[in-house]
Structures are given as structure tokens and as C-alpha cells.
């Protein structure tokens, strides 16, 4: 049975900070945001977690196997090296969507994202024990993106096409299957899934093809951490590439 | 008259690299991509340029005022510090959309994004002279995102809502106005514009409200570089905040 | 009884790489080296380790509590994000000096630092169990460096003065006490110590004062990891500041 | 005639910050310092400057060709991305030693390094015009360091040996020749020189050999910026490697 632990990372009072005392240089904001994301990726990642950049001022992490003290250490490390602080809300549930709701509430209950007094919240619940089937990760990828898009269309058209496929996939996977799908660059989307069968993945791929004209394949893996499930998903995706299948579900995810 | 210089940055042969000899850890790819983006932001940014992350393996930069030798230096610096190399295509046109087409062609003509032999392409055309009205930048922002979304909905619903607004804005601004709009984090979108009047911005905001239910304001600025035009746009956006207007066009953009 | 685990980090075949095909830009080398150091600091540091930059192409880490699989993960992460690879030799001994000898031999036995075939060596021995008195860390600091040096002498004279004190401290602490002392910036030196009594620290401070005219204080702490011992040392140093003592040995180090 | 522009970079009120409200984790300080150094290297380096890490809380840069507005931009960029701010003092003189004195005074006159009120000082004088013989850079390197030291001695002995050579070189080059020599990692030292003839370099090498038993070679280059002079020095050093000479002075430095 899956059990996803999700951490919502929110930069404290970031909106006001970006314009105080006057608007800050955009390139510095971009650098700050992307380096903060890179650091969180390494810090949670070295313990098996995955972080998704989403809005950059709000990031979503899958943190199975990572306890409260590590969360606190990451928070401290950021405060020691950045001009901003971060709050973390943590939620756990078999449904990733529900886990994220809980994580969001844990932060919202402590105050507004633009409350100057609210700093370094760390609240919510942590998974007590971890099991090999806690996490299911799906790695979606566009078929022949290079030949059909990157090398043929202009860069904006390619980007818009992939974005449209991503928006459709993200919305559908959430509404129909309670999974959380995130764009991770290139033509790749990584999704955290509840307990789903093969038909759910086939249906999702068919839906995105129909609604947005984007042709996907997907590898699915399971594990106790995002990294182990995600790596199994990548190997499953490679098998799709080899044998031309649209869906490959690794044994670890069954 | 606007004249936009656009640079398309493409990581060479990145797809195959990510899975050779076997799939690489996703957190390392995420860190690599976001740090590469941060570096490019600083390198072009210190000369007045803006870089947008878009797909991360393909990034789009506004590089007015940045000559070929600086482009070459950035390429060399990346090669010296990363396990990958990059190709740059450059285009110039009053229409940002057309400039990007030219930039894309400059790269595509040199070979495929997955051609192992194609490395460090640098081609296209550079703006000879620069003028104060070369660039128009629009900074779009969602009204009351914190109160209406971040503090109220769960993080995924907020993100999906903003993404939908962004997708609509990006597609519409491109098709109706030949402008290039990019999500820059939070609830912010920055767009490079051709010569547009106030009505075009009002129409765009109305369209996004109607099509995606996302309520935007926009500040517009002009300048010889992305930074100067972008900073003027930010100040215009602050004036929107102060006086409640939806569109504020700075004198620099007229 | 102390038991120090030391990891020697060596960039593989770095000398030839810096000049192939022709000398690389020095600023890129500096950036590469310092970012690699920062990453190692975070990666070992998030598990309680300390890394010292020493020569940058050869770095020395105190890695008590960090097992082989984490070492391997760090190596992989570097290979995935940098244009160079690294070899790690690991040694364990009550004497830090002897532990480093063992770590060095572990690397040297696998080939030359400039052997193009030698890549990603990981050899040596790891501490099986960890105990609260495994590590003793001493944090040395110059008295009134700001008033007597930084604010008074020119920057080079200050730097030369501190360097001289550091060179003296490093050499003496190694020869007389088998400890490893490293400059960590500012006016601070951090040393990994064998089992030493208060007299050894007093003698060291007196020696440096006499030989180099540099007036030191020191806080000493103990723990199972570099971080816990090092933090105890910092608190001891703060007590020196408060009560004017030259040597403060925390209970954790006795 | 040489004319060196030196910038002293000082982190404002850093000592107190490191221990407020209690001592900060050393790994975070190390990461902060080395990333700040890397950023300054890139920012000044993209304009032809060199930065040396020296004490990390005080860094010394050679900034010929870099004007006040770029200095201000770098300061702002750091404030926007780090929890600390920096002050810059700038000095110009044919003698690098005198230029650094002037740079130091420019900062000291504005207040103490630990004055909580003193922030983001930017003072001193900038070179009006630049000429091809403004800078002379010498790149010193230990002969056969790999074979004689790295592959043979233990890592600390190697490091101590190189440090001793460096300390000797730094002190002698300053006192006898008014040049500023900085360790840049590995077995390399880069020095900014006044107008010196070949005999001065030969004498320096002989002195270091005698006083510290460290066997050096040196390449010397000239140029309008640190980068061009430094790159010429690297090519001169390669010629030493090829033809076995101890001193090679490039035409650009004559
Ligand atoms: N984040 C991430 N991006 C990847 C990964 N693999 C590939 N990509 C991205 O996807 C882009 C396209 O590469 P591929 O998917 O291999 O190429 P393709 O042309 O679509 O070919 P097929 O997928 O084999 O049909 C690359 O440039 C990368 O940006 C991965 O494991 N993680
Ligand atoms: N990239 C970027 N992001 C910004 C900027 N200003 C604000 N943001 C982002 O926008 C988010 C929301 O902040 P605001 O737009 O100030 O807040 P709001 O609640 O929408 O309020 P109003 O826009 O004033 O109606 C912040 O968390 C940032 O992520 C900016 O200049 N650049
Ligand atoms: N790496 C590191 N450097 C530190 C630490 N504390 C202080 N420093 C450095 O030491 C420099 C001088 O600060 P202090 O030692 O506090 O100042 P001081 O004038 O010598 O005063 P006292 O030591 O209190 O006599 C700072 O600029 C920092 O670079 C620390 O914990 N770690
Ligand atoms: N900062 C910097 N370090 C360098 C450079 N070239 C080499 N190094 C360092 O010097 C170390 C030793 O390399 P070499 O000097 O090539 O090796 P060597 O064994 O001493 O051989 P020879 O100098 O040719 O006698 C390398 O590991 C690097 O750390 C350079 O251009 N800049
Ligand atoms: Ca693909
Ligand atoms: Ca807003
Ligand atoms: Ca001190
Ligand atoms: Ca050498």
C-alpha cells in the first residue's frame, strides 16, 4: 500500500521582500530561486528525496524516509546561507493529493505566506515506518521530442506544445487519479502516484494524446524512497524505449 | 522601434547523456540544470540580459547589448565547469517571435540537438547598434495571489491555477501579439514585446481572465537592455499596486 | 579513546586537465574548485562531516559516521555535475596524522594523481562503530584580530601575519601532537586532535605566540561526529571570549 | 609602466554574525564563504578581473578595467542573494603593494570591519584609462609536484611542504619586490607584479628553493587586464614545461 510523505516548502514573506525597499533585480531573484532549489534538491536528494520546483517560491518535495531533524537541519542551513528563510509543512497519506493538502494546511494554519512574523514553521506529520511499497513514481516522457519538435519547430512552439501536454497531464492525473505530476525539464514529467493499475496509466496517456496531441510513454517504479522508486521508473522507461511499449511497470511497483 | 535580440541556449546532446551509461540520478540532473540556469542568468545578467529557464535543456535569453565575444566566453566558461556543452543560436527582429525563429534556425541548421558531433555552435546575427527603445518588457502578476490562492487553496490547486493562467497568457500573447511570455516563479510572468499599444495589454488581461479565470495586472517598461526595460516594468507594476490600475505603461516604453 | 576517520579527496588527473587542450581560464578553475569544495562541504556536512579545502585539488575530510555507500553517492553526484571525477582514500586511527597517512596510501596504491586511467578510486577502511569520544576538535582563533590587524594594518600584512601564525600552528601541532590543523578563513583554524590534555593546548598556544607573534585562544570539544565535536568546540571558544581564558575544554572532550 | 587596480572585498560585520545568536554550523560558513568567492570570481572574472580568496572574509581582487558601476552592481547582487553584505575599497598604483594599502585605507577610513553600522562601503580611486602594459602577472608552479610530493608523501606532508614554499614566496615577493602573491590551489601561486626584470624572478625562485626547499618555475605575462596578463603567464609557464627553463617572460610583459 502506498504512503506518500509530502513536504511543502514555502519561502517566508517572499513577495514583500522582492520589492523592498524597491524592486530587486530580476536576474538576482532568478539566481536566488534556482540555487535555493538546487540546494534543496541536493539536501533532500542525498537522503533519497525528490524536490520539484513548481512555483519556486513554493516547492513540493517527496520526503519519505526523511525525519523531522533533517528537515530542521535543512531549514537552518538555508537561513545560514540565504537572505530568506523557509517554512515546511509535511503531510502523509496513501493519496499524494491528500498528503499535499495536509502539508499545505500545516503551513497555512501557522499564518499567511506574507505574514512578516511567521518564520521557519515546521509542522505536520512524519511517516513512522517505511516500507518498500510506500512510493510509486511514474516517469513520463514525450516520444521523439527531438526529431518531431526540437529539431523541427521553433523553440517557442516546441515549448508551448510540451507545456500544453504537461498542463493536460498534470490536471488530469490529479483529478482522475489523485497523483501529483511535475515538469522536470526537457520533455519529462515525474509523477507521484497512489495505488494505480496499468489501465490508469494507459488511460492517462490516451487522454493527453487526445486533448493536447502529445504522444507520451511512461515507466513506473516502486520503492521506499523517491530515489529508489524514481530510478526503477527510469529503468522501466528505458525498456519502453527498447521495446516500443507505451507503459512499462517495473516489478518493484506491483 | 523595438528590435529584440534573442539567444536560444541548447545543451548539446543532453538526452543521450542523461541515460548513458545508465539513467543518471534525477536529483543530480535537477541540480545540474538549475545551477546551469543560475550561472547563465548571472553571466548574461551582469551585461543587462535576461534568461528564461523554459525547458532547462533549451533556455531562451534576451541579449540586447551582448556581443559575440561575450557569448563565446559564456560558452567556454560552461565547458570549463560542467560535464556538458552548450550551443547558442542568435536572432534579431522587431518581432520577438520572429527573432526566436531566426535563433532556432541558426541552431537547427548546424545539426540535431542529439547529434553527438554538433558541439558549441555559435551562429546567427547580432544587433549592430543599440537604442533606448529596442526593448519593451511587460511584467505580469496575479492580483492577490497570496490571499486568494496561496493561503487558501492547497498548494497543487494554486499551482494548477497559476499554470493555467500562464499557459493561456503565453499562447495568446504569442499568437495575437507575437510576444514571448515566460513564467519566472511565484505568480509572475515576464514578456518580451513587439511594438504594442495599451489596448493590446488590456485585451490580453481580459482574455486570460475570461479563458482561465486568472486576474492579472501588468507593468510595461522600455529600454536598451532587458534589465533596464525590465526594471522600468517592475516600477510600473508597483504603480499598479499603488493606484489599483490593471495596466501601467512607463514613459520609457512609449 | 579518540578514533578519527579521515577521507582524502583527490581530483583525478586534474593537472593535465587544467592545460588541455590549452590552459583554461583561471577564473573558471577558481570557480570550479571552490564550488566543488562547497558541494563536498554540504554533502559530507549534512551527515556530520567536516571538509577542509587545503590544496583544493586535494581536500581532507573528517568523516566519522559516514559509510562507504555515502562516499560512493558523493562521488557519483560529482561525476554527474562536474567535468572532473574524484578519488577517495579513507583511513582510521586514534592519531589523526596516522589516519591521514592510511588514507593517502589507499589512494596512492591505486595509481598516480596524474594517471589518466585511475578514476574514482574508493578504498581504505571505515569505522565500524561510533562512540561519543571518537573525535576531539579544537577551534583556534586569533585574539582581537579585528582591532589589532584588520582595522589597522594593510590587508596583505594582516593576511601574512595570520598565515604565519597558521603555518606555525599547523606544523607544530602535527609534529608535536599528531593533530591536523586547517585554516578555515578569517582568523580561524580548526584542528582534529588525538587524545591530548590541557597542557598540550597551552603549550601549542605559547609556541605560536613565541615563534610567530600570533596570540591565540582555543575551544576544545568532543563528539561522535566532526559536527558535534566542532560545535562543542565553538561553544567552548565563546566561553573563552566571555571569561578571557586562553583554553577552554568542554566536558564533552574529557 | 604597470598600474595595478586592486579591490579589497570585506564582508561587513562578519565575525559577530558568525556567532549570533549562537555559533553557526561550520559547514554552512564554509559553503557560504566558498560560494561567495566563486560568485565574485565569476562576476569580476567575466570582465577580466582576478579574485584571490586569501582569508575569505577579506578577499583581494585585481580589477583593472572594471569601473565603479560594475563594483556597485556586484555589491547589490551579493546583498540580493546572501545573508551578508560586502564593502569594497579600491586603490591604484604602479606598485601592487601600495595599491593594496590605498584600497585598505579606503575601507578602514569608513569604519571598522566589525562596526554594525558600516555597510556596503564603496570608496577609493579607479584607473581612468587602461593600457596594455598596466598589468604584469606571474604564475608560479612547483616542479614535479605530483611525482615528488602528491604520489609519494602523505597528504599533510605534501600540503605542509607547499604551504611553506608559498609562505616564503609570498613574504619575500612582497618585501623584496612589492608584489602580491596568492595561493590558488594545487601547487600554484599567482602574483601581481610591479615593473620587474628577469633577475628579480630568478632571485625569487632561488630564494624559495634555499629557504623552503621548494623548486619553482614561473611564467610571466602582461596585459591590460588580469585575465589577459594571466593567460599570457600561463602560456609562458607551458613553455617552461616544454623547454625546461625556470623563468619564461612572455613578450607581452616586456
Ligand atoms: N529531468 C530529466 N530530463 C530528461 C531525462 N532524460 C531526458 N531528459 C530530457 O529530455 C530531452 C529529450 O531527450 P529524449 O527524451 O532522450 O529524446 P527524444 O527525442 O524525445 O527521444 P525518445 O524519448 O527516445 O523518443 C533531453 O534534452 C532532456 O532535457 C531525465 O532522466 N530527467
Ligand atoms: N520572479 C519574481 N517573482 C516575484 C516578484 N515579485 C513577487 N514575486 C513572486 O510573487 C509571489 C507573490 O507575491 P505578490 O505578487 O507580491 O503577492 P500577491 O498576494 O499576489 O499581492 P499583489 O500582487 O500585490 O496583489 C511571491 O512569493 C514571489 O514568488 C518579482 O519581481 N519577480
Ligand atoms: N570559519 C569561521 N570563521 C570565523 C568564525 N568566527 C569568526 N570567524 C572569522 O573570524 C573573523 C574575525 O572575527 P572574530 O574572531 O569574531 O573577531 P576578533 O576581532 O578576532 O575578536 P575576538 O576573537 O573576539 O578577540 C571573522 O571575520 C570571520 O572571518 C567561525 O566560527 N568559523
Ligand atoms: N589554479 C590552478 N591550478 C593549477 C593549474 N595547473 C595546475 N594546477 C594545479 O597543480 C596541480 C599539479 O599539477 P601540475 O603542476 O601540472 O603537475 P606537476 O606534477 O607539478 O608537474 P609539472 O608542473 O609539469 O612539473 C594540479 O592538481 C592542479 O591543482 C592552473 O592553471 N591553475
Ligand atoms: Ca523523449
Ligand atoms: Ca501578485
Ligand atoms: Ca578572533
Ligand atoms: Ca607543478
Short mmCIF file of C-alpha atoms in Angstrom, two decimals, chain A:
data_model
loop_
_atom_site.label_atom_id
_atom_site.label_comp_id
_atom_site.label_asym_id
_atom_site.label_seq_id
_atom_site.Cartn_x
_atom_site.Cartn_y
_atom_site.Cartn_z
CA UNK A 1 0.00 0.00 0.00
CA UNK A 2 1.47 3.37 -0.97
CA UNK A 3 2.02 6.01 1.66
CA UNK A 4 3.43 9.27 0.41
CA UNK A 5 5.14 11.84 2.62
CA UNK A 6 5.00 15.27 1.03
CA UNK A 7 6.78 18.42 2.22
CA UNK A 8 5.59 21.83 1.06
CA UNK A 9 8.48 24.31 1.11
CA UNK A 10 7.47 27.98 1.22
CA UNK A 11 9.80 30.99 1.23
CA UNK A 12 8.68 33.20 4.14
CA UNK A 13 7.27 36.59 3.25
CA UNK A 14 8.96 36.45 -0.14
CA UNK A 15 6.59 38.70 -2.14
CA UNK A 16 7.21 41.80 0.04
CA UNK A 17 10.94 41.03 0.18
CA UNK A 18 11.22 41.10 -3.62
CA UNK A 19 10.08 44.72 -3.74
CA UNK A 20 11.62 46.13 -0.52
CA UNK A 21 12.93 48.81 -0.37
CA UNK A 22 12.42 48.81 -4.13
CA UNK A 23 12.07 46.09 -6.77
CA UNK A 24 15.14 43.84 -6.80
CA UNK A 25 16.99 42.94 -10.00
CA UNK A 26 15.17 40.08 -11.69
CA UNK A 27 18.40 38.20 -12.53
CA UNK A 28 19.27 38.09 -8.85
CA UNK A 29 15.82 36.75 -7.98
CA UNK A 30 16.16 34.11 -10.68
CA UNK A 31 19.58 33.12 -9.41
CA UNK A 32 18.43 33.05 -5.80
CA UNK A 33 15.41 30.91 -6.61
CA UNK A 34 17.19 28.39 -8.80
CA UNK A 35 20.14 27.99 -6.44
CA UNK A 36 17.81 27.55 -3.49
CA UNK A 37 16.04 24.88 -5.48
CA UNK A 38 19.35 23.22 -6.38
CA UNK A 39 20.40 23.17 -2.73
CA UNK A 40 17.13 21.68 -1.55
CA UNK A 41 17.41 19.07 -4.30
CA UNK A 42 20.84 18.07 -3.04
CA UNK A 43 19.92 18.19 0.63
CA UNK A 44 16.72 16.16 0.43
CA UNK A 45 18.15 14.21 -2.50
CA UNK A 46 21.13 12.91 -0.57
CA UNK A 47 18.56 11.20 1.71
CA UNK A 48 16.50 9.74 -1.13
CA UNK A 49 14.01 12.61 -1.53
CA UNK A 50 12.84 14.42 -4.69
CA UNK A 51 12.11 18.14 -4.85
CA UNK A 52 10.04 19.76 -7.62
CA UNK A 53 10.48 23.46 -8.38
CA UNK A 54 6.81 24.17 -9.22
CA UNK A 55 6.48 27.93 -8.41
CA UNK A 56 9.99 28.31 -6.89
CA UNK A 57 8.58 30.38 -4.01
CA UNK A 58 6.56 27.26 -3.17
CA UNK A 59 8.24 23.94 -3.89
CA UNK A 60 6.91 20.44 -3.37
CA UNK A 61 9.08 17.60 -2.11
CA UNK A 62 8.56 13.87 -1.71
CA UNK A 63 10.34 13.12 1.54
CA UNK A 64 9.65 9.52 2.52
CA UNK A 65 12.40 8.34 4.87
CA UNK A 66 13.41 11.87 5.93
CA UNK A 67 12.69 12.71 9.54
CA UNK A 68 11.99 15.95 11.36
CA UNK A 69 15.56 16.59 12.46
CA UNK A 70 16.80 16.52 8.86
CA UNK A 71 14.02 18.93 7.89
CA UNK A 72 15.16 21.23 10.67
CA UNK A 73 18.78 20.99 9.61
CA UNK A 74 17.88 21.93 6.04
CA UNK A 75 15.92 24.93 7.31
CA UNK A 76 18.88 26.07 9.40
CA UNK A 77 21.31 25.61 6.56
CA UNK A 78 19.18 27.83 4.32
CA UNK A 79 18.86 30.53 6.96
CA UNK A 80 22.65 30.47 7.32
CA UNK A 81 23.31 30.97 3.63
CA UNK A 82 20.42 32.89 2.09
CA UNK A 83 18.79 36.25 2.73
CA UNK A 84 15.42 34.50 3.15
CA UNK A 85 14.01 31.81 5.43
CA UNK A 86 11.69 28.90 4.63
CA UNK A 87 8.70 27.17 6.21
CA UNK A 88 7.97 23.47 5.82
CA UNK A 89 4.58 21.74 6.08
CA UNK A 90 4.56 17.95 6.00
CA UNK A 91 1.70 15.56 5.21
CA UNK A 92 1.32 11.79 4.86
CA UNK A 93 -1.37 9.82 3.04
CA UNK A 94 -1.86 6.91 0.64
CA UNK A 95 -3.14 9.55 -1.80
CA UNK A 96 -0.43 12.04 -2.79
CA UNK A 97 -3.12 14.67 -3.36
CA UNK A 98 -4.40 14.27 0.17
CA UNK A 99 -0.87 14.25 1.59
CA UNK A 100 -0.20 17.59 -0.09
CA UNK A 101 -3.46 19.01 1.24
CA UNK A 102 -2.35 18.09 4.75
CA UNK A 103 1.09 19.60 4.16
CA UNK A 104 -0.49 22.82 2.90
CA UNK A 105 -2.82 23.06 5.88
CA UNK A 106 0.08 22.54 8.27
CA UNK A 107 1.70 25.68 6.84
CA UNK A 108 -1.46 27.73 6.38
CA UNK A 109 -2.53 27.09 9.98
CA UNK A 110 0.65 28.78 11.16
CA UNK A 111 0.00 32.01 9.29
CA UNK A 112 -0.02 33.71 5.90
CA UNK A 113 2.76 33.33 3.32
CA UNK A 114 3.05 37.11 3.64
CA UNK A 115 2.94 37.38 7.41
CA UNK A 116 6.18 39.09 8.44
CA UNK A 117 6.02 37.37 11.84
CA UNK A 118 5.67 33.82 10.54
CA UNK A 119 9.13 32.31 10.10
CA UNK A 120 10.53 28.80 9.77
CA UNK A 121 7.36 26.92 10.52
CA UNK A 122 7.98 23.19 10.74
CA UNK A 123 4.80 21.28 11.28
CA UNK A 124 2.75 18.31 10.13
CA UNK A 125 3.22 14.59 10.49
CA UNK A 126 6.08 12.30 9.58
CA UNK A 127 5.83 8.67 8.45
CA UNK A 128 6.78 6.41 11.38
CA UNK A 129 7.95 3.41 9.47
CA UNK A 130 8.92 2.93 5.90
CA UNK A 131 8.10 0.05 3.58
CA UNK A 132 9.22 -0.94 0.11
CA UNK A 133 5.86 -0.23 -1.43
CA UNK A 134 5.37 3.21 0.11
CA UNK A 135 6.06 5.07 -3.09
CA UNK A 136 5.11 4.71 -6.71
CA UNK A 137 6.80 7.06 -9.15
CA UNK A 138 5.86 7.41 -12.82
CA UNK A 139 8.31 8.96 -15.26
CA UNK A 140 6.51 10.29 -18.36
CA UNK A 141 8.40 11.30 -21.50
CA UNK A 142 7.40 12.62 -24.93
CA UNK A 143 8.09 10.24 -27.82
CA UNK A 144 10.65 11.52 -30.31
CA UNK A 145 10.59 15.05 -28.98
CA UNK A 146 13.91 15.84 -30.60
CA UNK A 147 13.00 14.77 -34.10
CA UNK A 148 9.40 15.89 -34.10
CA UNK A 149 9.73 19.09 -32.07
CA UNK A 150 13.16 20.41 -31.03
CA UNK A 151 14.84 19.97 -34.40
CA UNK A 152 11.80 20.99 -36.43
CA UNK A 153 9.65 23.67 -34.79
CA UNK A 154 10.89 26.98 -33.48
CA UNK A 155 11.82 26.91 -29.80
CA UNK A 156 8.68 28.64 -28.60
CA UNK A 157 6.32 26.39 -30.50
CA UNK A 158 8.11 23.34 -29.10
CA UNK A 159 7.95 24.73 -25.62
CA UNK A 160 4.27 25.65 -25.94
CA UNK A 161 3.48 22.18 -27.26
CA UNK A 162 5.23 20.47 -24.36
CA UNK A 163 3.71 22.88 -21.85
CA UNK A 164 0.23 22.10 -23.17
CA UNK A 165 0.84 18.38 -22.82
CA UNK A 166 2.18 18.94 -19.35
CA UNK A 167 -0.77 21.10 -18.24
CA UNK A 168 -3.19 18.48 -19.50
CA UNK A 169 -1.27 15.63 -17.83
CA UNK A 170 -0.92 17.47 -14.54
CA UNK A 171 -4.63 18.40 -14.33
CA UNK A 172 -5.92 15.04 -15.48
CA UNK A 173 -3.64 12.93 -13.32
CA UNK A 174 -4.69 14.96 -10.29
CA UNK A 175 -8.40 14.94 -10.92
CA UNK A 176 -8.80 11.43 -12.25
CA UNK A 177 -6.13 9.66 -10.20
CA UNK A 178 -5.11 11.82 -7.21
CA UNK A 179 -1.50 11.81 -8.42
CA UNK A 180 0.88 14.78 -8.48
CA UNK A 181 2.71 15.34 -11.77
CA UNK A 182 5.59 17.80 -12.16
CA UNK A 183 7.53 19.05 -15.15
CA UNK A 184 11.25 18.37 -14.59
CA UNK A 185 12.72 19.89 -17.73
CA UNK A 186 13.20 18.76 -21.33
CA UNK A 187 10.16 16.70 -22.26
CA UNK A 188 9.93 14.89 -18.93
CA UNK A 189 7.25 14.79 -16.24
CA UNK A 190 7.63 12.89 -12.99
CA UNK A 191 4.53 11.92 -11.04
CA UNK A 192 3.95 10.62 -7.53
CA UNK A 193 1.13 8.10 -7.63
CA UNK A 194 -1.40 6.41 -5.37
CA UNK A 195 -2.15 2.72 -5.91
CA UNK A 196 -2.91 2.57 -9.64
CA UNK A 197 -3.20 -0.24 -12.16
CA UNK A 198 -1.86 -0.38 -15.70
CA UNK A 199 -5.17 0.78 -17.13
CA UNK A 200 -4.87 4.09 -15.28
CA UNK A 201 -1.57 4.86 -17.00
CA UNK A 202 -2.88 3.79 -20.38
CA UNK A 203 -5.95 5.94 -19.92
CA UNK A 204 -3.79 8.93 -18.93
CA UNK A 205 -1.58 8.63 -21.98
CA UNK A 206 -4.60 8.29 -24.26
CA UNK A 207 -6.19 11.32 -22.66
CA UNK A 208 -3.15 13.57 -23.13
CA UNK A 209 -2.80 12.45 -26.73
CA UNK A 210 -6.40 13.26 -27.45
CA UNK A 211 -6.65 16.51 -25.50
CA UNK A 212 -3.26 18.02 -26.35
CA UNK A 213 -1.85 15.95 -29.21
CA UNK A 214 1.18 14.99 -27.15
CA UNK A 215 2.41 11.42 -27.50
CA UNK A 216 3.77 10.03 -24.21
CA UNK A 217 5.35 6.90 -22.83
CA UNK A 218 5.71 6.12 -19.13
CA UNK A 219 7.90 4.00 -16.87
CA UNK A 220 6.61 3.17 -13.39
CA UNK A 221 8.66 2.10 -10.38
CA UNK A 222 8.18 1.44 -6.69
CA UNK A 223 10.33 1.81 -3.60
CA UNK A 224 10.71 3.05 -0.07
CA UNK A 225 12.13 6.40 -1.20
CA UNK A 226 11.55 8.74 -4.13
CA UNK A 227 15.02 7.95 -5.40
CA UNK A 228 14.64 4.18 -5.44
CA UNK A 229 11.13 4.32 -6.91
CA UNK A 230 12.23 7.01 -9.37
CA UNK A 231 15.27 5.08 -10.53
CA UNK A 232 13.14 1.98 -11.08
CA UNK A 233 10.80 4.18 -13.13
CA UNK A 234 13.72 5.39 -15.25
CA UNK A 235 14.80 1.84 -15.98
CA UNK A 236 11.21 0.98 -16.92
CA UNK A 237 11.22 3.99 -19.27
CA UNK A 238 14.39 2.71 -20.91
CA UNK A 239 12.60 -0.59 -21.50
CA UNK A 240 9.80 1.37 -23.23
CA UNK A 241 12.47 2.89 -25.47
CA UNK A 242 13.87 -0.57 -26.27
CA UNK A 243 10.69 -2.46 -26.94
CA UNK A 244 8.42 0.34 -28.13
CA UNK A 245 5.79 -0.09 -25.39
CA UNK A 246 3.88 2.90 -24.05
CA UNK A 247 3.66 1.71 -20.46
CA UNK A 248 6.22 -0.32 -18.54
CA UNK A 249 5.54 -1.13 -14.92
CA UNK A 250 8.55 -2.36 -13.04
CA UNK A 251 8.18 -5.34 -10.68
CA UNK A 252 9.02 -3.02 -7.80
CA UNK A 253 5.73 -1.18 -8.39
CA UNK A 254 3.40 -4.14 -8.33
#
